[in-house]
Tab-separated table of C-alpha atoms in Angstrom:
chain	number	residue	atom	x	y	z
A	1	UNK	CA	0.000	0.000	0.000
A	2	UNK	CA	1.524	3.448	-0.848
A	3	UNK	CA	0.284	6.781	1.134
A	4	UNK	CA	1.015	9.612	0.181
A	5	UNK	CA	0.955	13.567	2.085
A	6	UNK	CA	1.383	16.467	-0.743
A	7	UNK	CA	2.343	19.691	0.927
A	8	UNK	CA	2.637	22.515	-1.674
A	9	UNK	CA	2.969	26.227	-1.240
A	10	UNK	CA	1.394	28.570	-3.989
A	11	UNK	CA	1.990	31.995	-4.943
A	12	UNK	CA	-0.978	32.741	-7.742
A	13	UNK	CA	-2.804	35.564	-9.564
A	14	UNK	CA	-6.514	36.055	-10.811
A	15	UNK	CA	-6.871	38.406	-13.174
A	16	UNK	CA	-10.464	39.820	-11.415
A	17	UNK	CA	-10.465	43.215	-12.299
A	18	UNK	CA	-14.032	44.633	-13.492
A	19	UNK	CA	-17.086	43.801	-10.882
A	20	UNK	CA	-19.092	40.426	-12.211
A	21	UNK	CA	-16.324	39.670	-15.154
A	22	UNK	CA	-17.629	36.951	-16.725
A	23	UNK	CA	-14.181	35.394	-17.767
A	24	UNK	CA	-11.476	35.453	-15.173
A	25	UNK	CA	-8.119	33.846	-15.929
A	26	UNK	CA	-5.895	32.232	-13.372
A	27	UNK	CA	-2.413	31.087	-13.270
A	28	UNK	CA	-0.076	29.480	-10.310
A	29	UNK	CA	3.141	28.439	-9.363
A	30	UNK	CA	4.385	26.561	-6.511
A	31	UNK	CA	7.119	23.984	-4.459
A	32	UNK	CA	5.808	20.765	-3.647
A	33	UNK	CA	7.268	18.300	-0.948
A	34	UNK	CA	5.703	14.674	-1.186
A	35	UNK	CA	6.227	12.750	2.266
A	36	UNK	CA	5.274	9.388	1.249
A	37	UNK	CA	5.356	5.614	2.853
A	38	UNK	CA	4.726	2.205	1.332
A	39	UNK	CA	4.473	-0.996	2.878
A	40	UNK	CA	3.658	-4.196	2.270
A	41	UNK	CA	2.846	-8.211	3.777
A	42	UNK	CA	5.814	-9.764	4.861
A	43	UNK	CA	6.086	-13.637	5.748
A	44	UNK	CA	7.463	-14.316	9.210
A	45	UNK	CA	8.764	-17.011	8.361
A	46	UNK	CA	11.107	-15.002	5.955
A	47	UNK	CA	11.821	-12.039	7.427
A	48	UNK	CA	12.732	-8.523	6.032
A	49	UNK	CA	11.880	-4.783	6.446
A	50	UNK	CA	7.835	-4.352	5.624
A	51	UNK	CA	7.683	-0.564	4.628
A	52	UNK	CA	9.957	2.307	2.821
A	53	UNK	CA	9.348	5.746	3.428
A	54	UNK	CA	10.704	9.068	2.156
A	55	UNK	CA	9.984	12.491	0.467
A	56	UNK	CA	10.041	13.809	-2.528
A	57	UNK	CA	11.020	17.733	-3.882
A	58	UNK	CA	9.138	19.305	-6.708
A	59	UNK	CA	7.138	22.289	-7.938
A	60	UNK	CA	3.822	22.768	-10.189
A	61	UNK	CA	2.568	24.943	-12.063
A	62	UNK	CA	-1.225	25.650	-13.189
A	63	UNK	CA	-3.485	27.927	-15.741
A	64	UNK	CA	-7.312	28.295	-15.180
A	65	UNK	CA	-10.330	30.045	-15.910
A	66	UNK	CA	-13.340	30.875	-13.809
A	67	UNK	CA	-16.560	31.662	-15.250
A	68	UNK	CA	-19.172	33.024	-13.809
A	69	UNK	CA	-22.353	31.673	-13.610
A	70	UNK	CA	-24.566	34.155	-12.471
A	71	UNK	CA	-25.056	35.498	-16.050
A	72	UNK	CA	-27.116	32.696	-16.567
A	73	UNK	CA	-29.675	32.860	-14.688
A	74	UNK	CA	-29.420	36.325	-12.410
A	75	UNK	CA	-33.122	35.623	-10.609
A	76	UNK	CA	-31.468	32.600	-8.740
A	77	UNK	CA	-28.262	34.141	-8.203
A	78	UNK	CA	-30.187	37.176	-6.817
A	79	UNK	CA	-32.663	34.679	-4.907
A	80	UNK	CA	-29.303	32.949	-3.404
A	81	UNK	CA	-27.174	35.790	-2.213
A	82	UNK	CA	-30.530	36.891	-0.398
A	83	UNK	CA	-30.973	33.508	1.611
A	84	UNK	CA	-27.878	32.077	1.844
A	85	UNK	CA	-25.112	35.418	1.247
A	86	UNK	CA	-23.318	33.406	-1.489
A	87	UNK	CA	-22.562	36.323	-3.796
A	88	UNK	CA	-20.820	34.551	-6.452
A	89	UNK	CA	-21.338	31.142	-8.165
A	90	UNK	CA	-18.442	30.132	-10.432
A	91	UNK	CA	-17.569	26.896	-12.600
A	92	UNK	CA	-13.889	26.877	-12.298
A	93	UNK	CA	-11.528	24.565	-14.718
A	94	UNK	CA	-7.824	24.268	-14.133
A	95	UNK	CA	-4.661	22.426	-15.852
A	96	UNK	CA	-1.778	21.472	-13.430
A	97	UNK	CA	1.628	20.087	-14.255
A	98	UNK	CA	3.670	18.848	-11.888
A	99	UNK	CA	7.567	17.451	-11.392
A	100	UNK	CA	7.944	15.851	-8.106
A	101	UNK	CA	11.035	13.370	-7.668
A	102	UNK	CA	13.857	12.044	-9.581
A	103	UNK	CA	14.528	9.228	-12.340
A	104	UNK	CA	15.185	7.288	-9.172
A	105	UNK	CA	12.662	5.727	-7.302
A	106	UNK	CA	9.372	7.347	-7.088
A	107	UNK	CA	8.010	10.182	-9.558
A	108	UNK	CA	4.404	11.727	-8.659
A	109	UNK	CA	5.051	13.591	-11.978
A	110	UNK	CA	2.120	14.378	-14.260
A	111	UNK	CA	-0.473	16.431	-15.200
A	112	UNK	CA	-4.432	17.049	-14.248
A	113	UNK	CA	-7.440	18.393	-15.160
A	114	UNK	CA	-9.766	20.092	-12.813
A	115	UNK	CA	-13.149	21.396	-12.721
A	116	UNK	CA	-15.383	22.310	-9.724
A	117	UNK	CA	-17.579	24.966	-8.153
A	118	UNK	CA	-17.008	28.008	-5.761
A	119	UNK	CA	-18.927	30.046	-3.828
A	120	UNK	CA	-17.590	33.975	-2.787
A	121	UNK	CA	-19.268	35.154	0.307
């Protein structure tokens, strides 16, 4: 079994400047420390260590965009900032690529794609 603990640490930028921009690009970059463990069944009649552990050095990088989906229908957003005091509803999208560890041993390189939903208060 292999566990893993990502720690990263971003410095980022959203390019928000006009009040309910319906576009808003976002970009990232960032170090990444992996602590990770694996271990495994080991017969007791053999012997042997049953686990590894480490950490592994890296950084990311990432490009979005956030749109804003209050433009769509502004009756519910208006009826949902007035019950609940969400004030904006946005469908969010982001690439990642990361390069975490060495041609030895482990490599949590790669690259993602995201999508989800926030809520500004």
């Amino acid at each position: 079994m292999l566990t893993a603990l990502p720690v990263a640490v971003d410095l980022g930028v959203r390019l928000d400047f006009v009040e309910e921009q319906f576009l808003v690009p976002t970009a990232s970059v960032g170090g990444d420390y992996w602590l990770w463990r694996e271990n495994w069944y080991v017969n007791p009649d053999v012997g042997g260590t049953d686990s590894v552990s480490g950490g592994k050095l890296g950084w990311h990088w990432t490009a979005g965009l956030d749109v804003l989906l209050d433009r769509f229908e502004p009756g519910r957003a208006s009826r949902l900032e007035a019950v609940s005091g969400i004030d904006d509803t946005w469908l969010v999208t982001e690439y990642r690529v990361q390069n975490i560890g060495d041609e030895q041993g482990l490599s949590f390189s790669g690259s993602s794609l995201t999508m989800g939903i926030r809520f500004d208060i």
